[in-house]
Coordinates of C-alpha atoms and ligand atoms in Angstrom, one line a residue:
M1 CA -4.5 -13.1 -7.2
Y2 CA -6.4 -10.3 -6.2
P3 CA -9.5 -10.0 -8.9
W4 CA -8.9 -5.8 -9.4
L5 CA -5.2 -6.8 -10.9
S6 CA -5.8 -9.3 -13.3
S7 CA -6.4 -7.1 -16.0
L8 CA -3.4 -4.9 -15.9
Y9 CA -1.2 -8.4 -15.0
T10 CA -2.9 -9.7 -18.2
E11 CA -2.2 -6.9 -20.4
L12 CA 2.0 -6.7 -19.0
V13 CA 2.6 -10.4 -19.8
G14 CA 0.7 -9.9 -23.3
R15 CA 3.3 -7.3 -23.7
Y16 CA 5.9 -9.4 -22.4
D17 CA 4.9 -12.2 -25.4
A18 CA 4.9 -9.2 -28.0
S19 CA 8.5 -8.3 -26.4
K20 CA 6.9 -4.8 -25.8
L21 CA 7.5 -5.0 -22.0
H22 CA 9.5 -2.0 -20.8
H23 CA 12.5 -3.2 -18.7
G24 CA 11.9 -1.2 -15.9
L25 CA 8.7 -1.1 -13.9
L26 CA 7.3 1.0 -11.5
F27 CA 4.4 0.0 -9.8
M28 CA 1.9 3.1 -8.3
G29 CA -0.9 3.0 -6.0
P30 CA -2.2 3.6 -2.1
R31 CA -1.3 1.7 0.4
D32 CA -2.8 -1.7 0.8
V33 CA -4.0 -2.1 -3.5
G34 CA -2.2 -5.3 -4.0
K35 CA 1.6 -3.9 -5.9
G36 CA 3.6 -6.5 -4.2
Q37 CA 1.8 -8.9 -4.9
L38 CA 1.0 -7.7 -8.6
S39 CA 5.0 -7.7 -9.0
E40 CA 5.7 -11.0 -7.7
Q41 CA 3.1 -12.8 -9.9
L42 CA 4.4 -10.7 -13.0
A43 CA 8.2 -12.1 -11.9
K44 CA 6.8 -15.4 -12.0
A45 CA 5.6 -15.1 -15.3
L46 CA 8.6 -13.4 -16.5
L47 CA 10.8 -16.8 -14.8
C48 CA 8.3 -19.3 -15.9
K49 CA 9.5 -21.8 -18.3
S50 CA 6.0 -23.0 -19.1
E51 CA 3.7 -21.4 -22.5
T52 CA 1.5 -20.7 -19.4
K53 CA 3.2 -18.2 -18.1
G54 CA 3.3 -18.9 -13.7
C55 CA 2.3 -22.4 -14.1
D56 CA 3.7 -23.0 -10.5
T57 CA 4.9 -26.8 -11.5
C58 CA 8.0 -26.1 -14.1
K59 CA 11.4 -25.4 -11.9
S60 CA 11.4 -21.7 -12.4
C61 CA 7.9 -21.8 -10.7
L62 CA 9.2 -24.3 -8.1
L63 CA 12.3 -22.7 -7.4
I64 CA 10.0 -19.4 -6.4
K65 CA 7.5 -21.3 -4.5
A66 CA 10.6 -22.2 -2.8
G67 CA 12.2 -18.6 -2.4
S68 CA 15.7 -19.6 -3.7
H69 CA 15.1 -19.0 -7.7
P70 CA 18.7 -17.7 -8.6
D71 CA 17.6 -15.0 -10.8
L72 CA 15.2 -13.7 -8.8
H73 CA 16.3 -10.8 -6.5
T74 CA 13.9 -9.2 -4.0
I75 CA 14.7 -6.2 -1.8
T76 CA 12.2 -5.4 1.2
T77 CA 12.8 -3.7 4.2
D78 CA 11.3 -3.3 7.4
K79 CA 13.2 -0.1 8.2
S80 CA 13.4 3.2 7.5
Q81 CA 15.9 3.4 3.8
I82 CA 16.9 1.1 1.4
G83 CA 20.6 1.2 1.4
V84 CA 23.0 0.8 -1.2
D85 CA 24.5 -2.3 -0.3
A86 CA 21.0 -4.6 -0.8
V87 CA 20.7 -2.7 -4.3
R88 CA 24.4 -3.2 -5.4
L89 CA 24.1 -7.3 -4.1
A90 CA 21.3 -7.5 -6.6
I91 CA 22.6 -6.0 -9.9
S92 CA 25.9 -7.8 -9.2
K93 CA 23.3 -10.7 -9.7
V94 CA 21.7 -10.0 -12.1
N95 CA 24.9 -8.7 -14.3
Q96 CA 25.6 -12.1 -14.6
T97 CA 24.4 -15.0 -17.3
S98 CA 21.1 -16.1 -15.8
Q99 CA 21.6 -19.4 -14.0
L100 CA 18.3 -20.4 -15.6
S101 CA 19.2 -19.3 -18.9
G102 CA 16.3 -17.3 -18.8
N103 CA 15.3 -13.6 -17.4
K104 CA 16.6 -12.3 -14.6
V105 CA 14.3 -10.2 -12.6
I106 CA 14.7 -7.3 -9.1
I107 CA 11.4 -6.7 -7.0
I108 CA 12.1 -3.7 -4.8
Q109 CA 9.2 -3.1 -2.9
T110 CA 8.7 0.5 -1.2
V111 CA 11.3 1.4 -3.8
E112 CA 11.0 5.1 -2.3
L113 CA 12.6 4.4 0.8
M114 CA 16.0 4.1 -1.1
S115 CA 19.0 6.4 0.1
E116 CA 20.3 8.9 -2.5
S117 CA 23.2 6.7 -3.2
A118 CA 21.0 3.1 -3.5
S119 CA 19.3 5.4 -6.2
N120 CA 22.2 6.3 -8.0
A121 CA 23.3 2.9 -8.2
L122 CA 20.0 1.5 -9.1
L123 CA 20.3 4.3 -12.0
K124 CA 23.0 3.0 -13.7
T125 CA 21.0 -0.5 -14.3
L126 CA 18.1 1.5 -15.3
E127 CA 19.9 3.2 -18.0
E128 CA 22.1 0.4 -19.5
P129 CA 20.2 -2.9 -18.5
T130 CA 21.9 -6.2 -19.1
P131 CA 19.9 -8.3 -21.4
N132 CA 16.9 -10.0 -20.5
T133 CA 16.2 -8.1 -16.9
Y134 CA 13.7 -6.3 -15.5
L135 CA 13.0 -4.4 -12.5
L136 CA 9.7 -4.2 -10.9
M137 CA 9.4 -1.5 -8.1
T138 CA 6.3 -0.3 -5.9
T139 CA 5.5 2.4 -4.2
N140 CA 2.7 4.6 -2.3
E141 CA 4.8 7.7 -2.8
P142 CA 6.5 8.3 -5.7
Q143 CA 7.3 12.0 -5.2
R144 CA 9.9 10.6 -3.5
L145 CA 11.5 9.3 -5.7
L146 CA 14.5 10.9 -7.8
P147 CA 13.5 12.8 -11.6
T148 CA 15.8 10.6 -12.5
I149 CA 14.4 7.6 -11.3
L150 CA 11.2 8.3 -12.1
S151 CA 11.6 9.2 -15.9
R152 CA 13.1 6.1 -16.9
C153 CA 10.5 3.7 -15.7
E154 CA 7.2 3.3 -17.3
K155 CA 4.6 4.4 -14.4
L156 CA 1.8 2.2 -13.6
L157 CA -1.2 3.3 -12.0
V158 CA -2.4 0.4 -9.4
A159 CA -5.9 1.2 -8.8
L160 CA -8.0 0.2 -5.7
P161 CA -11.0 -1.7 -6.8
N162 CA -14.5 0.0 -6.4
F163 CA -17.1 -0.5 -3.9
E164 CA -19.0 -3.2 -5.3
Q165 CA -15.7 -5.2 -6.4
S166 CA -14.5 -4.3 -2.6
C167 CA -17.9 -6.0 -1.5
S168 CA -18.0 -9.1 -3.3
W169 CA -14.1 -9.9 -2.8
L170 CA -14.3 -9.6 0.7
E171 CA -17.4 -11.9 0.3
S172 CA -15.8 -14.5 -1.5
I173 CA -13.1 -15.1 1.3
G174 CA -15.9 -15.4 3.8
V175 CA -15.8 -11.7 5.3
I176 CA -18.9 -10.0 5.6
A177 CA -19.1 -7.1 3.6
P178 CA -18.7 -3.7 5.0
T179 CA -20.5 -0.3 4.7
K180 CA -19.2 2.3 2.3
T181 CA -18.5 5.0 5.5
A182 CA -16.4 1.7 6.9
L183 CA -14.6 1.1 3.8
L184 CA -13.7 4.9 3.1
A185 CA -12.2 5.0 6.9
H186 CA -10.1 1.9 5.4
G187 CA -8.7 3.7 2.9
S188 CA -11.5 1.9 0.4
S189 CA -8.7 -0.6 0.8
P190 CA -10.9 -4.0 1.2
I191 CA -7.3 -5.5 1.9
T192 CA -6.7 -2.9 4.6
F193 CA -10.6 -3.9 6.0
K194 CA -9.7 -7.5 5.9
N195 CA -6.1 -7.0 7.9
E196 CA -7.8 -4.9 10.6
L197 CA -10.6 -7.2 11.0
E198 CA -7.9 -10.7 11.5
D199 CA -5.9 -8.3 14.0
P200 CA -6.8 -9.4 17.7
E201 CA -4.7 -6.8 18.9
T202 CA -6.3 -3.9 17.1
K203 CA -9.6 -1.7 18.1
G204 CA -12.0 -2.0 15.0
F205 CA -14.0 0.5 12.9
D206 CA -17.4 -0.6 14.8
E207 CA -15.5 0.0 18.3
F208 CA -15.2 3.8 16.7
T209 CA -18.4 4.0 15.8
E210 CA -19.3 2.9 19.5
T211 CA -17.2 5.7 20.5
L212 CA -18.6 8.1 18.7
R213 CA -22.5 7.1 19.3
K214 CA -21.3 7.5 23.1
L215 CA -19.8 10.6 22.9
K216 CA -22.7 12.4 20.7
S217 CA -25.2 11.4 23.5
G218 CA -23.0 12.4 26.5
N219 CA -21.8 8.6 27.8
E220 CA -18.7 9.0 27.0
T221 CA -16.1 12.0 27.8
A222 CA -13.7 13.2 25.2
N223 CA -10.9 12.8 27.6
R224 CA -11.7 9.0 28.4
A225 CA -12.4 8.5 25.0
A226 CA -8.8 9.8 24.2
L227 CA -7.0 7.8 26.7
Q228 CA -9.0 4.3 25.1
W229 CA -7.7 5.4 22.1
Q230 CA -4.6 6.4 22.5
S231 CA -2.5 3.6 21.4
E232 CA -4.1 4.3 18.2
A233 CA -4.1 7.6 17.3
T234 CA -3.0 7.7 13.8
K235 CA -6.1 5.3 12.7
V236 CA -8.8 7.2 14.8
T237 CA -7.4 10.4 13.6
N238 CA -7.6 9.5 10.3
W239 CA -11.3 7.7 10.6
L240 CA -12.3 11.0 12.3
G241 CA -10.8 12.9 9.4
Q242 CA -13.0 10.5 7.4
Y243 CA -16.5 10.9 9.4
W244 CA -16.4 15.1 9.2
I245 CA -15.5 15.2 5.4
E246 CA -18.5 12.9 5.4
E247 CA -20.5 15.3 7.2
Y248 CA -19.5 18.0 5.1
K249 CA -20.5 16.6 2.3
K250 CA -24.3 16.1 3.8
N251 CA -24.5 19.3 5.0
K252 CA -21.7 21.3 3.6
N253 CA -21.1 23.0 7.1
T254 CA -17.9 24.9 7.0
K255 CA -17.4 23.8 10.7
A256 CA -17.3 19.8 10.3
Y257 CA -14.9 21.1 7.0
G258 CA -12.5 22.4 9.9
N259 CA -12.4 19.2 12.1
Y260 CA -12.0 17.5 9.0
Q261 CA -8.8 19.8 8.3
A262 CA -7.9 19.8 11.7
C263 CA -7.6 16.1 11.7
L264 CA -5.4 16.2 8.7
S265 CA -3.0 18.1 10.2
S266 CA -2.8 16.3 13.8
A267 CA -2.6 12.9 11.9
K268 CA 0.8 14.9 10.7
R269 CA 2.0 16.2 13.9
L270 CA 1.4 12.3 15.6
N271 CA 4.1 11.2 13.2
H272 CA 6.7 12.9 15.5
P273 CA 7.8 11.3 18.2
G274 CA 7.2 11.7 21.6
L275 CA 4.4 13.9 21.3
N276 CA 1.2 13.6 23.8
K277 CA -1.1 12.0 21.8
S278 CA -4.3 12.0 24.3
L279 CA -4.0 15.4 24.8
I280 CA -4.6 16.0 20.5
L281 CA -7.2 12.9 20.8
N282 CA -8.9 14.8 23.8
T283 CA -9.3 18.0 21.5
L284 CA -10.3 16.1 18.1
F285 CA -13.0 13.9 20.4
G286 CA -14.1 17.4 21.9
E287 CA -15.6 18.2 18.7
I288 CA -18.0 15.4 18.7
T289 CA -19.4 16.0 22.1
C290 CA -19.5 19.8 20.9
L291 CA -22.5 18.4 18.5
Ligands
ZN1 ZN1 6.1 -21.9 -14.2

């Protein structure tokens, strides 16, 4: 497990042992902090048949490893919505008696994607849970959840590791530790940083730094840079925003702050399909060449 999750995990298992664990837990926190992993590890502990909780060797742990535990139901989606059918199916299963005479667990990842009818279906189980049933949910955007759902869960904030913890974890898995700026540009998440390094399809932060250097020295035009980065427009816009906020912190230059805000609003506009991405990037890169 990611080391920065272990204290919260230990606390939750301790509360379970003391019969004080809430049946509906909502893990909130930024993207790539490890909420999914935490919910899976906790589910494993809740279902484990051994004293050690998550022993990896009991029947329950082995079934989880094989992806076929009859009392664990995970809802995930790569679509834009979690529909009512997926939620109803999971609920109907936990309404039956546990097949391994233990707890029953539903995990819902990115729970904010539930449709309104899916939320309402879940609400009943949250209000009147069947015995020994736990609902573990994760979200980056709790504000999108119905207030009725929010008020019936215990909300747990999963925090990112600090810079030193991030570097020591990255080094422990053989990744050279980033600079503070590079980590900030990846949302301060060492997981995002690692994933990007390992993805051969994407341009890395090093290339971005190089583009900035060339733009400043006049060896690159905003137009060419925009074309080069248009396939990763949102990412590079966030990086540019990070660059400007750092500049603002250094110099208290209001123009830098204005550019930062322009990056924020551009990042939002880039969510709309059919937009001319290179045109937006051209404007943003143009501010670098004006330096
Ligand atoms: Zn076990």
